[in-house]
Amino acid sequence: MGITGLLTKLKPVQKQITLDQLSSKRLAIDGYSWLHKATIGCSYELANGLNTNSYLKYFIKRIGMLKKYDIKPYFVFDGAKINVKEGTELKRLENRNLYNKRGMSLWNCGKHLQAIEYFKRSIDVTPEMAKCIMEYCQSEDIDFIVAPFEADSQMVYLEKQNLVDGIISEDSDLLIFGCKNLITKLNDKGEARQIESKNFNMATKFDLSQLTDDRLRFMVCLAGCDYTKGIRNIGLSLAYSYSQSDYPLESVLNDNIGLNRITKLEADQLLKEFHFADCSFQFQRVFCPIQEKIVTLNEIPSEYLEDPEKAKILYSSIGKVVNKHTHMVDAVTDDDDIDHDAHKLISIGERDPSNFQSILVNREKMINETGRSQYSIQYYYVNLWKKYASPLPLNPIFNRIPVGNISMSYN
């Protein structure tokens, strides 16, 4: 979701552009961001487990707009949930479930327009929906990849490796991961806003170029992000002030205990969250399409590997992967023990990112095969909740089966 208020603070850095200025560029695109927008027009069908090609049509229309300017899209889809965001994800899941129940109640009372508004807020994008888009991309020879974890870190990795020239996304987190060229607020007219990190100094009252990468992460952790709620009543402005000095985190926490913003217990929890967030922003695991293996966003310094406590935090925050010896998802510390072949299947959309043993099937084909009763949103939420609560991380949400050659038109 990003860091609240960051894009607003960076308004002096933003440049209004049109897509013709990006002609011939290859751009990574946050696939789930587009899918979330695409669900607005088919929220009832998605909430009730009905077939729909509305979200696919949204993609086809937008891809056509990019092709008009000779822009080559490279779609990046989210993978498995990362442990460091578990609290955030569970809260979102709980809220969506409540919105769905409210929507169903209103619908049954005949208040359809009100119900639709709740359905829109209840929809979560699923790997099966992403698979529908992937199959279209395959048919059109459009590049895509499924990240082992978050699309944000995967897209920044592609940019770092010069595999893309920039990133289209609404998520300001990308700038903290290290994005150099962010294209945001893209509309149907081909207008967008561009934020280039080399121009951070243009925001004179909020000059991020004055901060080291360490202090930039420090700032967003104080203010709050997806990995930590931060300190109450500390917005970006105050967090920026703290970050301009070498004031240590422990001192900031003690100051805010004294100001009654947080308790000692909360400070201890925040300290842990900050360490996990710091590692995740720097070293989250991604998939390298060139080497065809799991790597980290940035190389891990030896100091993290030589210190047992730092190593424990590191491998608990960068994403658990498949162990090729045990065939289980674990905090693998040796790259040679990772089942890179299993993760390759995930990266090309052949396996479910949350369960590498499960074949990933297009949502619309699945409904044709199993019927709406087994793919209603209520069924999805119940089973997803069980997955989060279960001690067995490999339990599938559905018992998926190959559905054969069910035809699907992209016209």
Short mmCIF file of C-alpha atoms in Angstrom, two decimals:
data_model
loop_
_atom_site.label_atom_id
_atom_site.label_comp_id
_atom_site.label_asym_id
_atom_site.label_seq_id
_atom_site.Cartn_x
_atom_site.Cartn_y
_atom_site.Cartn_z
CA MET A 1 0.00 0.00 0.00
CA GLY A 2 2.95 2.32 0.47
CA ILE A 3 3.94 4.95 3.01
CA THR A 4 1.08 7.29 3.87
CA GLY A 5 1.79 10.82 2.69
CA LEU A 6 5.11 10.10 0.97
CA LEU A 7 3.96 10.88 -2.57
CA THR A 8 2.38 14.11 -1.33
CA LYS A 9 5.67 15.15 0.27
CA LEU A 10 7.40 14.45 -3.04
CA LYS A 11 5.10 16.62 -5.17
CA PRO A 12 7.96 19.00 -6.10
CA VAL A 13 9.81 15.98 -7.49
CA GLN A 14 6.88 14.73 -9.55
CA LYS A 15 6.82 15.53 -13.25
CA GLN A 16 3.66 15.35 -15.35
CA ILE A 17 4.36 13.19 -18.40
CA THR A 18 2.54 11.41 -21.21
CA LEU A 19 3.26 7.92 -22.47
CA ASP A 20 4.77 9.15 -25.72
CA GLN A 21 7.72 10.35 -23.61
CA LEU A 22 8.34 6.71 -22.64
CA SER A 23 8.26 5.36 -26.18
CA SER A 24 10.41 2.25 -26.78
CA LYS A 25 10.94 1.76 -23.04
CA ARG A 26 10.42 -1.54 -21.22
CA LEU A 27 8.51 -0.94 -18.00
CA ALA A 28 7.80 -3.26 -15.10
CA ILE A 29 4.14 -3.12 -14.10
CA ASP A 30 2.65 -4.06 -10.74
CA GLY A 31 0.17 -6.67 -11.93
CA TYR A 32 -1.85 -6.82 -8.72
CA SER A 33 -2.20 -3.03 -8.69
CA TRP A 34 -3.88 -3.19 -12.09
CA LEU A 35 -5.96 -6.18 -11.03
CA HIS A 36 -7.27 -4.31 -7.98
CA LYS A 37 -8.44 -1.49 -10.25
CA ALA A 38 -9.87 -3.99 -12.72
CA THR A 39 -12.09 -5.63 -10.08
CA ILE A 40 -14.18 -2.49 -9.60
CA GLY A 41 -16.28 -3.30 -12.66
CA CYS A 42 -16.94 -6.93 -11.71
CA SER A 43 -17.09 -6.94 -7.92
CA TYR A 44 -20.48 -8.69 -7.79
CA GLU A 45 -19.31 -11.55 -10.02
CA LEU A 46 -16.09 -11.97 -8.04
CA ALA A 47 -17.88 -11.86 -4.69
CA ASN A 48 -20.33 -14.54 -5.80
CA GLY A 49 -17.98 -16.89 -7.62
CA LEU A 50 -19.33 -16.14 -11.10
CA ASN A 51 -17.42 -16.17 -14.38
CA THR A 52 -16.24 -12.79 -15.65
CA ASN A 53 -13.79 -11.56 -18.26
CA SER A 54 -14.12 -7.94 -17.15
CA TYR A 55 -10.76 -7.75 -15.39
CA LEU A 56 -9.04 -9.33 -18.39
CA LYS A 57 -10.63 -6.73 -20.69
CA TYR A 58 -9.23 -4.01 -18.44
CA PHE A 59 -5.73 -5.39 -18.99
CA ILE A 60 -6.23 -5.78 -22.74
CA LYS A 61 -7.34 -2.15 -23.01
CA ARG A 62 -4.39 -0.85 -21.00
CA ILE A 63 -1.88 -3.05 -22.80
CA GLY A 64 -3.24 -1.67 -26.06
CA MET A 65 -2.58 1.85 -24.80
CA LEU A 66 1.04 0.94 -24.01
CA LYS A 67 1.54 -0.73 -27.39
CA LYS A 68 0.31 2.42 -29.12
CA TYR A 69 3.45 4.13 -27.81
CA ASP A 70 5.72 1.13 -28.39
CA ILE A 71 6.10 0.57 -24.64
CA LYS A 72 6.98 -3.00 -23.72
CA PRO A 73 5.21 -4.13 -20.53
CA TYR A 74 6.85 -6.56 -18.11
CA PHE A 75 4.17 -7.66 -15.64
CA VAL A 76 5.23 -8.60 -12.13
CA PHE A 77 2.77 -10.42 -9.87
CA ASP A 78 2.92 -10.83 -6.11
CA GLY A 79 3.91 -14.25 -4.81
CA ALA A 80 3.63 -15.76 -1.34
CA LYS A 81 2.87 -13.65 1.71
CA ILE A 82 6.01 -12.63 3.55
CA ASN A 83 6.12 -13.19 7.31
CA VAL A 84 7.10 -9.63 8.15
CA LYS A 85 3.74 -8.42 6.74
CA GLU A 86 1.57 -11.09 8.35
CA GLY A 87 -0.16 -8.69 10.75
CA THR A 88 -0.99 -6.28 7.92
CA GLU A 89 -2.30 -9.07 5.68
CA LEU A 90 -4.50 -10.60 8.40
CA LYS A 91 -6.04 -7.22 9.18
CA ARG A 92 -6.82 -6.65 5.50
CA LEU A 93 -8.32 -10.13 5.25
CA GLU A 94 -10.52 -9.53 8.29
CA ASN A 95 -11.77 -6.22 6.87
CA ARG A 96 -12.55 -7.74 3.47
CA ASN A 97 -14.51 -10.53 5.10
CA LEU A 98 -16.58 -7.99 7.05
CA TYR A 99 -17.24 -5.95 3.90
CA ASN A 100 -18.35 -9.09 2.08
CA LYS A 101 -20.82 -10.05 4.81
CA ARG A 102 -22.24 -6.53 4.85
CA GLY A 103 -22.53 -6.55 1.06
CA MET A 104 -24.37 -9.87 1.05
CA SER A 105 -26.75 -8.61 3.71
CA LEU A 106 -27.55 -5.46 1.74
CA TRP A 107 -27.96 -7.42 -1.49
CA ASN A 108 -30.44 -9.80 0.13
CA CYS A 109 -32.41 -6.76 1.32
CA GLY A 110 -32.64 -5.49 -2.25
CA LYS A 111 -30.19 -2.62 -1.69
CA HIS A 112 -28.06 -3.57 -4.66
CA LEU A 113 -26.23 -0.30 -5.27
CA GLN A 114 -25.12 -0.09 -1.64
CA ALA A 115 -24.14 -3.76 -1.70
CA ILE A 116 -21.91 -3.24 -4.73
CA GLU A 117 -19.92 -0.59 -2.86
CA TYR A 118 -19.18 -3.10 -0.10
CA PHE A 119 -18.37 -5.83 -2.63
CA LYS A 120 -15.78 -3.52 -4.19
CA ARG A 121 -14.04 -3.21 -0.83
CA SER A 122 -14.28 -6.93 -0.10
CA ILE A 123 -12.49 -8.25 -3.17
CA ASP A 124 -8.97 -9.57 -2.88
CA VAL A 125 -6.93 -10.41 -5.94
CA THR A 126 -6.03 -14.10 -6.12
CA PRO A 127 -3.27 -16.04 -7.91
CA GLU A 128 -6.02 -17.69 -9.98
CA MET A 129 -7.08 -14.29 -11.31
CA ALA A 130 -3.45 -13.43 -12.04
CA LYS A 131 -3.16 -16.73 -13.94
CA CYS A 132 -5.90 -15.54 -16.30
CA ILE A 133 -3.75 -12.50 -17.13
CA MET A 134 -0.61 -14.62 -17.45
CA GLU A 135 -2.24 -16.85 -20.05
CA TYR A 136 -3.20 -13.80 -22.06
CA CYS A 137 0.39 -12.51 -21.79
CA GLN A 138 1.68 -15.86 -23.05
CA SER A 139 -0.66 -15.70 -26.04
CA GLU A 140 0.60 -12.19 -26.88
CA ASP A 141 4.30 -12.81 -26.13
CA ILE A 142 4.27 -10.31 -23.26
CA ASP A 143 6.87 -10.70 -20.50
CA PHE A 144 5.72 -11.51 -16.97
CA ILE A 145 7.09 -13.01 -13.78
CA VAL A 146 5.63 -14.09 -10.45
CA ALA A 147 7.75 -12.83 -7.57
CA PRO A 148 8.60 -15.31 -4.82
CA PHE A 149 7.18 -12.71 -2.42
CA GLU A 150 6.42 -9.03 -3.06
CA ALA A 151 6.20 -7.53 -6.52
CA ASP A 152 7.83 -4.33 -5.20
CA SER A 153 11.21 -5.89 -4.47
CA GLN A 154 11.03 -8.00 -7.64
CA MET A 155 10.39 -4.94 -9.83
CA VAL A 156 13.24 -3.00 -8.24
CA TYR A 157 15.53 -6.00 -8.82
CA LEU A 158 14.60 -6.01 -12.52
CA GLU A 159 15.38 -2.29 -12.66
CA LYS A 160 18.72 -2.79 -10.87
CA GLN A 161 19.63 -5.47 -13.42
CA ASN A 162 18.70 -3.12 -16.30
CA LEU A 163 15.99 -5.52 -17.44
CA VAL A 164 13.44 -2.68 -17.29
CA ASP A 165 13.74 1.09 -17.67
CA GLY A 166 11.26 2.02 -14.96
CA ILE A 167 8.29 0.85 -12.92
CA ILE A 168 4.56 1.57 -13.22
CA SER A 169 2.95 1.32 -9.78
CA GLU A 170 0.90 3.21 -7.21
CA ASP A 171 3.06 1.99 -4.32
CA SER A 172 5.47 4.50 -2.79
CA ASP A 173 7.29 1.64 -1.00
CA LEU A 174 9.20 1.16 -4.24
CA LEU A 175 11.24 4.29 -3.55
CA ILE A 176 12.40 2.78 -0.25
CA PHE A 177 13.35 -0.48 -1.95
CA GLY A 178 15.53 1.59 -4.29
CA CYS A 179 13.40 2.37 -7.37
CA LYS A 180 15.05 4.98 -9.59
CA ASN A 181 12.22 5.73 -12.02
CA LEU A 182 8.64 5.44 -10.74
CA ILE A 183 5.68 6.06 -13.04
CA THR A 184 2.51 6.59 -11.02
CA LYS A 185 -1.06 7.86 -11.39
CA LEU A 186 -1.34 6.54 -14.96
CA ASN A 187 -4.79 7.29 -16.39
CA ASP A 188 -6.69 6.13 -19.46
CA LYS A 189 -5.51 9.17 -21.43
CA GLY A 190 -1.90 8.05 -21.12
CA GLU A 191 -1.04 10.75 -18.61
CA ALA A 192 1.08 9.95 -15.57
CA ARG A 193 3.44 11.35 -12.98
CA GLN A 194 7.11 10.46 -12.94
CA ILE A 195 9.31 10.41 -9.85
CA GLU A 196 13.03 9.94 -10.41
CA SER A 197 15.19 9.47 -7.32
CA LYS A 198 17.93 11.58 -8.90
CA ASN A 199 15.59 14.57 -8.48
CA PHE A 200 14.85 14.11 -4.76
CA ASN A 201 16.70 17.37 -4.05
CA MET A 202 13.89 19.29 -5.78
CA ALA A 203 11.75 18.81 -2.65
CA THR A 204 13.75 21.35 -0.65
CA LYS A 205 11.69 20.96 2.54
CA PHE A 206 11.75 17.17 2.30
CA ASP A 207 15.02 16.45 0.53
CA LEU A 208 15.51 12.69 0.59
CA SER A 209 18.83 13.09 -1.22
CA GLN A 210 20.21 14.29 2.12
CA LEU A 211 19.48 10.92 3.71
CA THR A 212 21.55 7.78 3.42
CA ASP A 213 19.69 4.61 2.49
CA ASP A 214 19.87 3.55 6.16
CA ARG A 215 18.27 6.79 7.37
CA LEU A 216 15.64 6.64 4.62
CA ARG A 217 14.51 3.26 5.93
CA PHE A 218 14.77 4.64 9.46
CA MET A 219 12.39 7.46 8.51
CA VAL A 220 9.63 5.30 7.03
CA CYS A 221 9.82 2.83 9.92
CA LEU A 222 9.29 5.68 12.41
CA ALA A 223 6.35 7.04 10.41
CA GLY A 224 4.89 3.59 9.71
CA CYS A 225 4.79 1.30 6.70
CA ASP A 226 3.47 -2.15 5.78
CA TYR A 227 6.17 -3.80 7.92
CA THR A 228 5.64 -1.79 11.11
CA LYS A 229 2.94 0.53 12.39
CA GLY A 230 5.59 3.00 13.56
CA ILE A 231 5.20 5.39 16.48
CA ARG A 232 1.83 7.02 17.16
CA ASN A 233 1.57 10.68 16.16
CA ILE A 234 4.90 10.68 14.33
CA GLY A 235 4.25 11.65 10.74
CA LEU A 236 6.73 11.87 7.92
CA SER A 237 7.80 15.43 8.78
CA LEU A 238 8.89 14.58 12.32
CA ALA A 239 10.35 11.25 11.18
CA TYR A 240 12.35 13.15 8.54
CA SER A 241 13.72 15.49 11.22
CA TYR A 242 14.85 12.55 13.33
CA SER A 243 16.44 10.95 10.27
CA GLN A 244 18.57 13.96 9.39
CA SER A 245 20.74 13.32 12.44
CA ASP A 246 22.48 10.18 13.65
CA TYR A 247 20.02 9.90 16.53
CA PRO A 248 19.81 6.16 17.32
CA LEU A 249 16.54 4.28 17.24
CA GLU A 250 16.69 3.36 20.93
CA SER A 251 16.93 7.06 21.86
CA VAL A 252 13.96 7.94 19.66
CA LEU A 253 11.90 5.21 21.31
CA ASN A 254 12.91 6.36 24.80
CA ASP A 255 11.99 9.96 23.93
CA ASN A 256 8.54 8.85 22.83
CA ILE A 257 8.04 6.74 25.94
CA GLY A 258 8.67 9.95 27.89
CA LEU A 259 6.09 11.77 25.75
CA ASN A 260 3.55 8.98 26.42
CA ARG A 261 3.28 8.21 22.71
CA ILE A 262 4.24 4.59 23.33
CA THR A 263 4.69 2.26 26.30
CA LYS A 264 7.87 0.37 27.15
CA LEU A 265 6.22 -2.83 25.91
CA GLU A 266 5.31 -1.17 22.61
CA ALA A 267 8.84 0.20 22.27
CA ASP A 268 10.31 -3.28 22.64
CA GLN A 269 7.94 -4.60 19.97
CA LEU A 270 8.69 -1.69 17.63
CA LEU A 271 12.42 -2.27 18.01
CA LYS A 272 11.94 -5.84 16.78
CA GLU A 273 9.68 -4.71 13.94
CA PHE A 274 12.21 -2.10 12.83
CA HIS A 275 15.00 -4.66 12.59
CA PHE A 276 12.79 -7.02 10.55
CA ALA A 277 11.63 -4.18 8.28
CA ASP A 278 15.19 -2.96 7.74
CA CYS A 279 16.27 -6.42 6.55
CA SER A 280 13.20 -6.92 4.36
CA PHE A 281 13.65 -3.59 2.56
CA GLN A 282 17.28 -4.43 1.81
CA PHE A 283 17.52 -8.16 1.25
CA GLN A 284 14.08 -9.54 0.40
CA ARG A 285 14.30 -12.61 -1.79
CA VAL A 286 13.51 -12.24 -5.48
CA PHE A 287 13.77 -14.46 -8.56
CA CYS A 288 16.47 -13.79 -11.14
CA PRO A 289 15.08 -14.59 -14.62
CA ILE A 290 18.61 -14.65 -16.05
CA GLN A 291 20.17 -17.06 -13.56
CA GLU A 292 16.80 -18.79 -13.03
CA LYS A 293 17.27 -18.94 -9.29
CA ILE A 294 16.32 -17.28 -6.02
CA VAL A 295 18.59 -14.38 -5.07
CA THR A 296 18.30 -11.37 -2.75
CA LEU A 297 17.48 -7.81 -3.79
CA ASN A 298 20.93 -6.71 -2.62
CA GLU A 299 23.95 -8.77 -1.66
CA ILE A 300 23.97 -9.69 2.02
CA PRO A 301 27.03 -8.27 3.86
CA SER A 302 29.16 -10.72 5.82
CA GLU A 303 28.35 -8.94 9.09
CA TYR A 304 24.79 -10.30 8.91
CA LEU A 305 25.99 -13.84 8.32
CA GLU A 306 28.69 -13.85 10.99
CA ASP A 307 26.46 -12.56 13.79
CA PRO A 308 23.98 -15.32 14.88
CA GLU A 309 21.41 -12.82 16.16
CA LYS A 310 21.52 -10.73 12.97
CA ALA A 311 21.36 -13.88 10.85
CA LYS A 312 18.26 -15.05 12.73
CA ILE A 313 16.48 -11.75 12.09
CA LEU A 314 17.65 -11.72 8.47
CA TYR A 315 16.34 -15.13 7.49
CA SER A 316 13.09 -14.55 9.35
CA SER A 317 12.35 -11.40 7.36
CA ILE A 318 13.45 -11.94 3.75
CA GLY A 319 11.08 -14.79 2.90
CA LYS A 320 10.98 -18.53 3.50
CA VAL A 321 11.77 -20.71 0.49
CA VAL A 322 11.52 -24.35 -0.58
CA ASN A 323 14.22 -26.61 0.85
CA LYS A 324 15.25 -29.06 -1.87
CA HIS A 325 16.15 -31.72 0.70
CA THR A 326 13.03 -31.64 2.90
CA HIS A 327 10.61 -30.31 0.23
CA MET A 328 9.26 -27.96 2.88
CA VAL A 329 9.08 -24.18 3.04
CA ASP A 330 11.70 -23.00 5.50
CA ALA A 331 14.12 -20.19 6.42
CA VAL A 332 16.88 -21.72 4.29
CA THR A 333 20.27 -20.15 5.01
CA ASP A 334 22.38 -21.81 2.30
CA ASP A 335 21.49 -20.94 -1.30
CA ASP A 336 22.62 -24.40 -2.41
CA ASP A 337 19.82 -25.89 -0.29
CA ILE A 338 17.08 -23.90 -2.08
CA ASP A 339 14.92 -25.75 -4.58
CA HIS A 340 15.42 -23.23 -7.38
CA ASP A 341 13.52 -25.43 -9.85
CA ALA A 342 10.40 -25.26 -7.68
CA HIS A 343 10.68 -21.49 -7.55
CA LYS A 344 11.17 -21.32 -11.30
CA LEU A 345 7.79 -23.05 -11.76
CA ILE A 346 6.26 -20.44 -9.46
CA SER A 347 7.93 -17.62 -11.38
CA ILE A 348 6.40 -18.71 -14.70
CA GLY A 349 2.94 -19.16 -13.21
CA GLU A 350 2.86 -22.95 -13.28
CA ARG A 351 2.61 -23.39 -9.50
CA ASP A 352 0.72 -21.59 -6.76
CA PRO A 353 3.13 -19.21 -5.00
CA SER A 354 1.55 -20.08 -1.64
CA ASN A 355 1.80 -23.82 -2.26
CA PHE A 356 4.48 -24.91 -4.71
CA GLN A 357 3.00 -28.42 -4.93
CA SER A 358 -0.28 -27.11 -6.33
CA ILE A 359 -0.85 -26.44 -10.03
CA LEU A 360 -2.05 -22.89 -10.59
CA VAL A 361 -5.28 -22.76 -12.59
CA ASN A 362 -6.97 -19.82 -14.31
CA ARG A 363 -9.93 -18.66 -12.16
CA GLU A 364 -12.40 -18.70 -15.03
CA LYS A 365 -11.37 -22.18 -16.13
CA MET A 366 -11.61 -23.38 -12.54
CA ILE A 367 -15.17 -22.13 -12.23
CA ASN A 368 -16.09 -23.87 -15.48
CA GLU A 369 -14.66 -27.08 -14.04
CA THR A 370 -15.82 -26.95 -10.41
CA GLY A 371 -18.83 -24.64 -10.46
CA ARG A 372 -19.43 -21.43 -8.55
CA SER A 373 -20.31 -23.21 -5.29
CA GLN A 374 -16.68 -24.14 -4.70
CA TYR A 375 -15.28 -20.77 -5.72
CA SER A 376 -17.49 -18.32 -3.90
CA ILE A 377 -15.72 -15.56 -2.04
CA GLN A 378 -16.95 -16.98 1.28
CA TYR A 379 -15.26 -20.30 0.50
CA TYR A 380 -12.10 -18.44 -0.41
CA TYR A 381 -12.01 -16.44 2.83
CA VAL A 382 -12.72 -19.42 5.08
CA ASN A 383 -9.96 -21.48 3.52
CA LEU A 384 -7.49 -18.59 3.39
CA TRP A 385 -8.07 -17.98 7.09
CA LYS A 386 -7.40 -21.65 7.79
CA LYS A 387 -4.19 -21.41 5.78
CA TYR A 388 -2.93 -18.53 7.90
CA ALA A 389 -3.92 -20.24 11.15
CA SER A 390 -2.59 -23.67 10.17
CA PRO A 391 0.81 -24.87 11.39
CA LEU A 392 1.19 -26.60 8.03
CA PRO A 393 2.18 -23.85 5.55
CA LEU A 394 1.77 -26.07 2.51
CA ASN A 395 -1.94 -26.72 2.95
CA PRO A 396 -3.60 -25.57 -0.30
CA ILE A 397 -6.51 -23.17 -0.32
CA PHE A 398 -8.18 -25.46 -2.83
CA ASN A 399 -7.52 -29.02 -3.93
CA ARG A 400 -6.67 -27.98 -7.46
CA ILE A 401 -6.67 -30.28 -10.45
CA PRO A 402 -5.63 -29.68 -14.06
CA VAL A 403 -8.71 -28.65 -16.01
CA GLY A 404 -7.62 -29.76 -19.44
CA ASN A 405 -7.90 -27.67 -22.57
CA ILE A 406 -10.86 -25.49 -21.68
CA SER A 407 -11.06 -22.81 -24.32
CA MET A 408 -11.09 -19.16 -23.34
CA SER A 409 -11.40 -16.27 -25.72
CA TYR A 410 -9.30 -13.12 -25.27
CA ASN A 411 -11.42 -11.10 -27.67
#
